[in-house]
Structure formats: C-alpha cells, structure tokens
Amino acid sequence: MKRKVLLMGASGSGKTSMRSLIFANNPASLTSRLGATIDVEQNHVRFLGDLILNLWDCGGQDAFMDSYLTTQRSTIFQQVGVLIYVFDVESQEMHKDLEYYRDCLEGLRQYSPNAAVFLLVHKMDLVRDKGVTFDRKKQELKEQSDKGYPRPTAITVFGTSIYDESLYRAWSSIVHTLIPNAAVLSKHLTMFAAACSATEVILFERTTFLVIATSTARPNATDSQSDLDPTRYERTSELIKAFKHSCSRVREEFHSLEMELPEFTAVLDEMTKNTYVLIVVHDPTIETAALKFNVRMAKKKFE
Ligand code: GTP
C-alpha cells in the first residue's frame, strides 16, 4: 500500500531538515549543510512492512511553487493522502507564504479533497514566548484555512523544532493517520500490557522511531500510571534516535535496551522486522528476563 505525502512550504522553512532527521537518522546539527531542494525530491520510505510512504519534498523557491500551481498542478496534487505545510515561525514574508498556502489548498480541493492537512509552525526554538506565539499563529492559520471552503477533514496545527521532541510528536501524529490498523494494534498492545503487568506498552517504527500505537490505560490505573509525563512518547523517540546515532558513530548497531531503576523497569526490544516495543513496568517483582520472554512469545501476533 502506497500513500503520497506532500511536504510543502517556503524555501528555508525547514522541510528537508525535518525529513533528514526523521527518516535518515541525521542529527539536527548537520542540517545547516543541506542545500535548497530543486523541484521535487521523491522518496519511498518503507513503513511497517507493507505501508510505503511516498514522500514528495517540494522545493519552496517561488519559481518552483509557481510551477506546482500551474503546469505541474495535476501531477502534484493528485492522489495525496496527507499535505504537510511548513511555516517558518519567524518568516518575514508571511503574507506571501499564506497566499501560496491557500493556492495549495485549492489545488488539493480540486484533486484530493479528502487528504488530511497538517500545518507545522516550525523553528519554535527561535521564539521566546512559545505558548503565546503558537496560539497566535494557530489562530491565524485556522482563519486562513477557513477562507477557502469547508474541508471534510480537519486541519491540525503543531508547533515544531528540530532541536527538541516536538518534531516527533507531530510526525507520529501524521503517520498515525496513514496506518490502516492502528486501532487493532492498540487493542493488542493493551492485552500484551496486561499480560506483562505493565503500566504501558508502546510500539515504535524501526527506522524513524515514530510512535505507531500505544496500549490504553487500564481502568484501575494507580497514581504512578496517571502521573506519566504527557511528552514521554516523543521524548523517547528523540532520545532513542540520538542514541542510535551515537551507536552508529562507534560502528555499533542498536539492538535492545534494559533499565532497572528503583521507580520502574523498562525493556525496549525488537517486536517485528519493522517495529520495536517498549514495556514500562512499575511492579518491582517483575524481572526484565520475563518481559523479554513475553516479547518473544508475542512476536507472531504482531507480524
Ligand atoms: P528548500 O529546499 O529551499 O525548499 O528549503 P527547506 O524548507 O527544505 O529548508 P531546509 O531544510 O534546507 O532548512 C533551511 C535552514 O533552516 C537550515 O539551515 C536548517 O538548519 C534550518 N532549520 C531547520 N529546522 C530548524 C529548526 O527547527 N530550528 C532552527 N532554528 N533552524 C532550523
């Protein structure tokens, strides 16, 4: 199954940087060396075995944008599953950015009216008052989006930066909309969590370490379970990606991780060819070896 994802936005807004971080495991510090994208760079990213993300990174210089909206219009906008539009939070040309954005929405309405739309207010690390700035931008973007026509699918706005976990939160949410059996996976993970007496179980995609699905909280969740940090998923993605990068620098391959702390035990292990599972347990009597054994036993179910 192939899903087309359009990555658009003004030149220099950060599209190629985020792509290289999420899909190519490059560190944020190397993104300043990336050159401008010429026309469209197409990539096929295998995601979860049979889902292929056909990622169209569309260079954002005016001449290219004009061409996408005229001569290449039908090629660009047809059969789109998701449009990701990136706005530089410090853009000096917001008026022009918004004009192009509205034109792209119109192209989408014509050729792919059911595509999901995600807007990223990017480079949030550059602003001081993040909350206020993001709310203002979000409001502005929602108003601009509503100017055209009522969309059948909602438009979601995220604040992102390549220098923290916010990028993983946004991208996990984006790919989540493309995974056909996400609800079934979550159900299986909830059963698996109960079998492990785990507080929580999280499934990550192998290359990107984006979150694919999580177990749902048990009805009789104790305090330690309801106290969990709401940014824990994206922070784990970011940390593991950084760790994997460090491993590759010393020519080691990352396989699995075990943590036994006074407060909790965690095991991160390969679940299938394309996924990793993280099991978090707050019961001190449960051994990591037992959790790893359970992963081995559950593999078939998740393949
Ligand atoms: P085109 O290919 O011309 O369309 O540009 P692009 O949108 O692909 O921009 P690119 O990814 O090449 O990034 C431009 C610059 O922005 C690079 O120097 C990046 O290091 C920088 N950048 C990307 N993301 C961030 C971010 O979150 N914060 C900050 N401060 N800089 C960023």
CSV table of C-alpha atoms and ligand atoms in Angstrom, one decimal:
chain,number,residue,atom,x,y,z
A,1,MET,CA,0.0,0.0,0.0
A,2,LYS,CA,1.4,3.4,-1.1
A,3,ARG,CA,0.4,6.7,0.4
A,4,LYS,CA,1.5,10.0,-1.1
A,5,VAL,CA,2.7,12.7,1.4
A,6,LEU,CA,3.3,16.2,0.2
A,7,LEU,CA,5.8,18.2,2.1
A,8,MET,CA,5.4,21.9,1.2
A,9,GLY,CA,6.3,25.4,2.4
A,10,ALA,CA,8.5,28.3,1.7
A,11,SER,CA,12.2,27.9,0.9
A,12,GLY,CA,14.3,27.7,4.0
A,13,SER,CA,11.3,26.8,6.3
A,14,GLY,CA,13.0,23.5,7.2
A,15,LYS,CA,11.3,20.8,5.2
A,16,THR,CA,14.4,18.9,4.1
A,17,SER,CA,15.9,19.2,7.6
A,18,MET,CA,13.0,17.5,9.2
A,19,ARG,CA,12.9,14.8,6.6
A,20,SER,CA,16.6,14.1,7.1
A,21,LEU,CA,16.1,13.9,10.9
A,22,ILE,CA,13.1,11.7,10.9
A,23,PHE,CA,13.8,9.4,8.0
A,24,ALA,CA,17.6,9.4,7.6
A,25,ASN,CA,18.7,9.5,11.2
A,26,ASN,CA,20.9,12.6,10.7
A,27,PRO,CA,21.5,14.9,13.7
A,28,ALA,CA,20.0,18.4,13.8
A,29,SER,CA,23.5,19.9,13.8
A,30,LEU,CA,24.1,18.8,10.2
A,31,THR,CA,21.0,20.3,8.7
A,32,SER,CA,22.6,23.7,8.0
A,33,ARG,CA,24.7,22.0,5.3
A,34,LEU,CA,21.7,21.0,3.3
A,35,GLY,CA,21.3,22.8,0.0
A,36,ALA,CA,18.0,24.1,-1.3
A,37,THR,CA,15.8,21.4,-2.8
A,38,ILE,CA,15.5,21.7,-6.6
A,39,ASP,CA,12.0,21.0,-7.8
A,40,VAL,CA,10.6,17.8,-6.1
A,41,GLU,CA,12.6,15.2,-4.4
A,42,GLN,CA,10.7,12.0,-4.2
A,43,ASN,CA,11.4,9.3,-1.6
A,44,HIS,CA,9.9,6.0,-0.9
A,45,VAL,CA,10.0,5.1,2.7
A,46,ARG,CA,9.0,1.6,3.8
A,47,PHE,CA,7.0,1.9,6.9
A,48,LEU,CA,5.7,-1.1,8.8
A,49,GLY,CA,6.5,-3.6,6.1
A,50,ASP,CA,3.7,-3.1,3.6
A,51,LEU,CA,2.9,0.6,4.0
A,52,ILE,CA,5.1,2.7,1.7
A,53,LEU,CA,5.3,6.5,2.3
A,54,ASN,CA,5.8,8.2,-1.0
A,55,LEU,CA,7.3,11.5,0.3
A,56,TRP,CA,7.3,14.4,-2.0
A,57,ASP,CA,9.7,17.1,-0.7
A,58,CYS,CA,8.7,20.1,-2.8
A,59,GLY,CA,11.5,22.8,-3.0
A,60,GLY,CA,9.9,26.0,-1.8
A,61,GLN,CA,11.5,28.7,-4.0
A,62,ASP,CA,9.0,30.9,-5.8
A,63,ALA,CA,9.7,29.6,-9.3
A,64,PHE,CA,9.1,26.0,-8.1
A,65,MET,CA,5.9,26.9,-6.2
A,66,ASP,CA,4.6,28.8,-9.3
A,67,SER,CA,5.2,25.7,-11.4
A,68,TYR,CA,3.5,23.3,-8.9
A,69,LEU,CA,0.4,25.5,-9.0
A,70,THR,CA,0.3,25.8,-12.8
A,71,THR,CA,2.0,23.4,-15.2
A,72,GLN,CA,2.6,20.6,-12.6
A,73,ARG,CA,-0.7,21.1,-10.8
A,74,SER,CA,-2.4,17.8,-11.5
A,75,THR,CA,0.8,15.8,-11.0
A,76,ILE,CA,1.5,17.4,-7.6
A,77,PHE,CA,-2.0,17.4,-6.2
A,78,GLN,CA,-3.5,14.2,-7.3
A,79,GLN,CA,-3.8,11.1,-5.0
A,80,VAL,CA,-2.5,13.0,-2.0
A,81,GLY,CA,-3.0,11.2,1.4
A,82,VAL,CA,-1.5,14.0,3.5
A,83,LEU,CA,-0.3,17.5,2.9
A,84,ILE,CA,2.2,18.8,5.4
A,85,TYR,CA,2.7,22.5,5.1
A,86,VAL,CA,5.6,24.1,6.9
A,87,PHE,CA,5.7,27.7,8.1
A,88,ASP,CA,8.8,29.3,9.5
A,89,VAL,CA,7.7,30.9,12.7
A,90,GLU,CA,10.0,33.9,12.0
A,91,SER,CA,9.1,34.3,8.3
A,92,GLN,CA,9.4,37.8,7.1
A,93,GLU,CA,7.1,37.1,4.2
A,94,MET,CA,4.1,35.6,5.9
A,95,HIS,CA,1.7,37.3,3.6
A,96,LYS,CA,3.3,35.6,0.6
A,97,ASP,CA,3.5,32.3,2.4
A,98,LEU,CA,-0.2,32.4,3.2
A,99,GLU,CA,-1.1,33.2,-0.4
A,100,TYR,CA,0.9,30.1,-1.6
A,101,TYR,CA,-0.7,28.0,1.1
A,102,ARG,CA,-4.2,29.0,0.1
A,103,ASP,CA,-3.4,28.2,-3.5
A,104,CYS,CA,-2.1,24.8,-2.5
A,105,LEU,CA,-5.3,24.1,-0.5
A,106,GLU,CA,-7.3,25.0,-3.6
A,107,GLY,CA,-5.2,22.5,-5.7
A,108,LEU,CA,-5.9,19.9,-3.0
A,109,ARG,CA,-9.6,20.6,-3.1
A,110,GLN,CA,-9.6,20.1,-6.9
A,111,TYR,CA,-7.6,16.8,-7.0
A,112,SER,CA,-7.5,15.2,-3.5
A,113,PRO,CA,-10.4,16.7,-1.5
A,114,ASN,CA,-10.1,14.0,1.3
A,115,ALA,CA,-6.4,14.5,2.0
A,116,ALA,CA,-5.6,15.2,5.6
A,117,VAL,CA,-3.8,18.6,6.2
A,118,PHE,CA,-1.1,19.2,8.9
A,119,LEU,CA,0.4,22.6,9.4
A,120,LEU,CA,3.7,22.9,11.2
A,121,VAL,CA,4.7,26.2,12.8
A,122,HIS,CA,8.4,25.4,12.6
A,123,LYS,CA,11.6,26.6,14.3
A,124,MET,CA,9.8,27.2,17.5
A,125,ASP,CA,13.2,27.1,19.3
A,126,LEU,CA,13.8,30.6,17.9
A,127,VAL,CA,10.9,32.3,19.8
A,128,ARG,CA,10.8,33.2,23.4
A,129,ASP,CA,7.2,33.2,24.4
A,130,LYS,CA,6.3,29.9,22.8
A,131,GLY,CA,2.8,29.4,24.1
A,132,VAL,CA,1.5,32.9,23.1
A,133,THR,CA,3.3,32.8,19.7
A,134,PHE,CA,2.0,29.4,18.9
A,135,ASP,CA,-1.6,30.2,19.8
A,136,ARG,CA,-1.5,33.4,17.7
A,137,LYS,CA,-0.1,31.6,14.7
A,138,LYS,CA,-2.5,28.7,15.0
A,139,GLN,CA,-5.4,31.1,15.1
A,140,GLU,CA,-4.1,32.9,12.0
A,141,LEU,CA,-3.6,29.7,10.1
A,142,LYS,CA,-7.0,28.3,11.0
A,143,GLU,CA,-8.6,31.6,9.8
A,144,GLN,CA,-6.7,31.5,6.5
A,145,SER,CA,-7.6,27.8,6.0
A,146,ASP,CA,-11.3,28.5,6.5
A,147,LYS,CA,-11.2,31.3,3.9
A,148,GLY,CA,-11.5,28.9,1.0
A,149,TYR,CA,-14.1,26.2,1.6
A,150,PRO,CA,-15.2,23.9,4.4
A,151,ARG,CA,-12.9,20.9,4.4
A,152,PRO,CA,-14.2,17.4,5.0
A,153,THR,CA,-11.2,16.6,7.2
A,154,ALA,CA,-9.9,18.8,10.0
A,155,ILE,CA,-6.7,20.8,9.7
A,156,THR,CA,-4.2,20.1,12.6
A,157,VAL,CA,-1.6,22.6,13.6
A,158,PHE,CA,1.6,21.7,15.5
A,159,GLY,CA,4.5,23.8,16.8
A,160,THR,CA,7.8,22.1,15.9
A,161,SER,CA,11.6,22.4,16.1
A,162,ILE,CA,14.4,20.0,15.0
A,163,TYR,CA,16.1,20.7,18.3
A,164,ASP,CA,13.6,19.0,20.6
A,165,GLU,CA,11.0,16.3,20.7
A,166,SER,CA,8.2,18.4,19.3
A,167,LEU,CA,9.0,17.2,15.7
A,168,TYR,CA,8.4,13.6,16.7
A,169,ARG,CA,5.1,14.4,18.3
A,170,ALA,CA,3.9,16.0,15.1
A,171,TRP,CA,5.2,13.3,12.7
A,172,SER,CA,3.9,10.4,14.9
A,173,SER,CA,0.5,12.0,14.7
A,174,ILE,CA,0.8,12.4,10.9
A,175,VAL,CA,1.9,8.8,10.2
A,176,HIS,CA,-0.8,7.6,12.6
A,177,THR,CA,-3.5,8.8,10.2
A,178,LEU,CA,-1.9,6.7,7.5
A,179,ILE,CA,-1.7,3.4,9.4
A,180,PRO,CA,-4.8,1.4,8.5
A,181,ASN,CA,-4.9,-0.9,11.5
A,182,ALA,CA,-3.8,1.4,14.3
A,183,ALA,CA,-6.9,0.7,16.5
A,184,VAL,CA,-6.3,-3.1,16.3
A,185,LEU,CA,-2.7,-2.6,17.2
A,186,SER,CA,-3.6,-0.6,20.2
A,187,LYS,CA,-6.0,-3.3,21.3
A,188,HIS,CA,-3.3,-6.0,21.0
A,189,LEU,CA,-0.9,-3.8,22.9
A,190,THR,CA,-3.4,-3.3,25.7
A,191,MET,CA,-3.8,-7.1,26.0
A,192,PHE,CA,0.0,-7.5,25.9
A,193,ALA,CA,0.4,-4.8,28.6
A,194,ALA,CA,-2.0,-6.7,30.9
A,195,ALA,CA,-0.1,-10.0,30.3
A,196,CYS,CA,3.2,-8.3,31.3
A,197,SER,CA,1.6,-6.4,34.3
A,198,ALA,CA,2.9,-3.4,32.5
A,199,THR,CA,1.9,0.2,33.1
A,200,GLU,CA,2.2,0.9,29.5
A,201,VAL,CA,3.4,-0.6,26.2
A,202,ILE,CA,4.5,1.5,23.2
A,203,LEU,CA,5.2,0.3,19.7
A,204,PHE,CA,7.8,2.3,17.6
A,205,GLU,CA,8.6,2.1,13.9
A,206,ARG,CA,12.1,0.8,13.5
A,207,THR,CA,13.8,3.3,11.3
A,208,THR,CA,12.1,6.5,12.3
A,209,PHE,CA,11.3,5.6,15.9
A,210,LEU,CA,7.9,7.3,15.5
A,211,VAL,CA,5.2,6.0,17.7
A,212,ILE,CA,2.8,3.7,15.9
A,213,ALA,CA,0.5,2.7,18.7
A,214,THR,CA,0.3,2.5,22.4
A,215,SER,CA,-1.7,0.5,24.9
A,216,THR,CA,-4.6,2.3,26.5
A,217,ALA,CA,-4.6,3.0,30.3
A,218,ARG,CA,-6.1,0.3,32.5
A,219,PRO,CA,-9.3,1.3,34.1
A,220,ASN,CA,-7.9,0.8,37.6
A,221,ALA,CA,-4.7,2.8,36.9
A,222,THR,CA,-2.8,3.7,40.0
A,223,ASP,CA,-1.3,7.1,40.8
A,224,SER,CA,2.1,6.2,39.2
A,225,GLN,CA,0.2,5.4,36.0
A,226,SER,CA,-1.8,8.6,35.8
A,227,ASP,CA,1.3,10.7,36.7
A,228,LEU,CA,3.1,9.9,33.5
A,229,ASP,CA,4.6,12.8,31.6
A,230,PRO,CA,2.4,13.7,28.6
A,231,THR,CA,5.5,14.2,26.4
A,232,ARG,CA,7.0,10.8,27.2
A,233,TYR,CA,6.4,9.3,23.7
A,234,GLU,CA,8.1,11.9,21.6
A,235,ARG,CA,10.9,12.3,24.1
A,236,THR,CA,11.6,8.6,23.9
A,237,SER,CA,11.6,8.8,20.1
A,238,GLU,CA,14.1,11.7,20.2
A,239,LEU,CA,16.4,10.0,22.8
A,240,ILE,CA,16.5,6.7,21.1
A,241,LYS,CA,17.2,8.3,17.7
A,242,ALA,CA,20.1,10.2,19.3
A,243,PHE,CA,21.3,7.0,21.0
A,244,LYS,CA,21.1,5.1,17.7
A,245,HIS,CA,23.2,7.9,16.1
A,246,SER,CA,25.8,7.6,18.8
A,247,CYS,CA,25.9,3.8,18.3
A,248,SER,CA,26.5,4.3,14.6
A,249,ARG,CA,29.3,6.7,15.2
A,250,VAL,CA,31.2,4.0,17.1
A,251,ARG,CA,30.1,1.4,14.4
A,252,GLU,CA,27.8,-0.5,16.8
A,253,GLU,CA,24.3,-1.5,16.0
A,254,PHE,CA,21.5,-0.7,18.4
A,255,HIS,CA,19.6,-3.9,19.4
A,256,SER,CA,17.8,-3.5,22.7
A,257,LEU,CA,17.8,-1.8,26.0
A,258,GLU,CA,17.0,-2.7,29.6
A,259,MET,CA,16.6,-0.4,32.5
A,260,GLU,CA,16.1,-1.4,36.2
A,261,LEU,CA,15.5,1.6,38.4
A,262,PRO,CA,14.0,1.9,41.9
A,263,GLU,CA,10.9,3.5,40.4
A,264,PHE,CA,10.3,1.4,37.3
A,265,THR,CA,11.7,-1.2,35.0
A,266,ALA,CA,11.7,-0.8,31.2
A,267,VAL,CA,12.6,-3.0,28.3
A,268,LEU,CA,13.0,-1.9,24.7
A,269,ASP,CA,13.2,-4.8,22.3
A,270,GLU,CA,12.6,-5.8,18.7
A,271,MET,CA,9.0,-6.8,18.2
A,272,THR,CA,8.8,-7.5,14.4
A,273,LYS,CA,11.1,-6.8,11.5
A,274,ASN,CA,9.8,-3.2,11.4
A,275,THR,CA,9.0,-2.4,15.0
A,276,TYR,CA,10.4,-2.0,18.5
A,277,VAL,CA,8.3,-2.4,21.6
A,278,LEU,CA,8.9,-0.5,24.9
A,279,ILE,CA,7.4,-2.1,28.1
A,280,VAL,CA,7.3,0.0,31.2
A,281,VAL,CA,6.6,-1.8,34.5
A,282,HIS,CA,6.1,-0.2,38.0
A,283,ASP,CA,5.9,-3.6,39.8
A,284,PRO,CA,9.4,-4.3,41.3
A,285,THR,CA,8.8,-8.0,41.4
A,286,ILE,CA,8.8,-8.3,37.6
A,287,GLU,CA,12.1,-9.3,36.0
A,288,THR,CA,13.3,-7.9,32.7
A,289,ALA,CA,14.0,-11.5,31.5
A,290,ALA,CA,10.3,-12.3,31.9
A,291,LEU,CA,9.4,-9.2,29.8
A,292,LYS,CA,11.8,-10.2,27.1
A,293,PHE,CA,10.4,-13.7,27.1
A,294,ASN,CA,6.9,-12.3,26.7
A,295,VAL,CA,8.1,-10.2,23.7
A,296,ARG,CA,9.4,-13.4,22.1
A,297,MET,CA,6.1,-15.1,22.7
A,298,ALA,CA,4.1,-12.2,21.3
A,299,LYS,CA,6.1,-11.7,18.1
A,300,LYS,CA,3.9,-13.9,15.9
A,301,LYS,CA,0.8,-12.0,16.9
A,302,PHE,CA,2.2,-8.7,15.7
A,303,GLU,CA,3.8,-9.8,12.5
B,1,GTP,P1,14.0,24.4,0.3
B,1,GTP,O1,14.7,23.1,0.0
B,1,GTP,O2,14.7,25.6,-0.4
B,1,GTP,O3,12.5,24.4,0.0
B,1,GTP,O4,14.2,24.7,1.9
B,1,GTP,P2,13.8,23.7,3.1
B,1,GTP,O5,12.4,24.1,3.6
B,1,GTP,O6,14.0,22.3,2.7
B,1,GTP,O7,14.8,24.2,4.2
B,1,GTP,P3,16.0,23.4,4.9
B,1,GTP,O8,15.5,22.1,5.5
B,1,GTP,O9,17.1,23.3,3.9
B,1,GTP,O10,16.4,24.3,6.1
B,1,GTP,C1,16.9,25.6,6.0
B,1,GTP,C2,17.6,26.0,7.2
B,1,GTP,O11,16.8,26.0,8.4
B,1,GTP,C3,18.8,25.1,7.6
B,1,GTP,O12,19.9,25.9,7.8
B,1,GTP,C4,18.4,24.4,8.9
B,1,GTP,O13,19.5,24.1,9.7
B,1,GTP,C5,17.4,25.4,9.5
B,1,GTP,N1,16.4,24.8,10.3
B,1,GTP,C6,15.6,23.7,10.0
B,1,GTP,N2,14.8,23.4,11.0
B,1,GTP,C7,15.0,24.3,12.0
B,1,GTP,C8,14.5,24.4,13.4
B,1,GTP,O14,13.6,23.7,13.9
B,1,GTP,N3,15.1,25.5,14.1
B,1,GTP,C9,16.0,26.3,13.6
B,1,GTP,N4,16.5,27.2,14.4
B,1,GTP,N5,16.6,26.1,12.4
B,1,GTP,C10,16.1,25.2,11.6
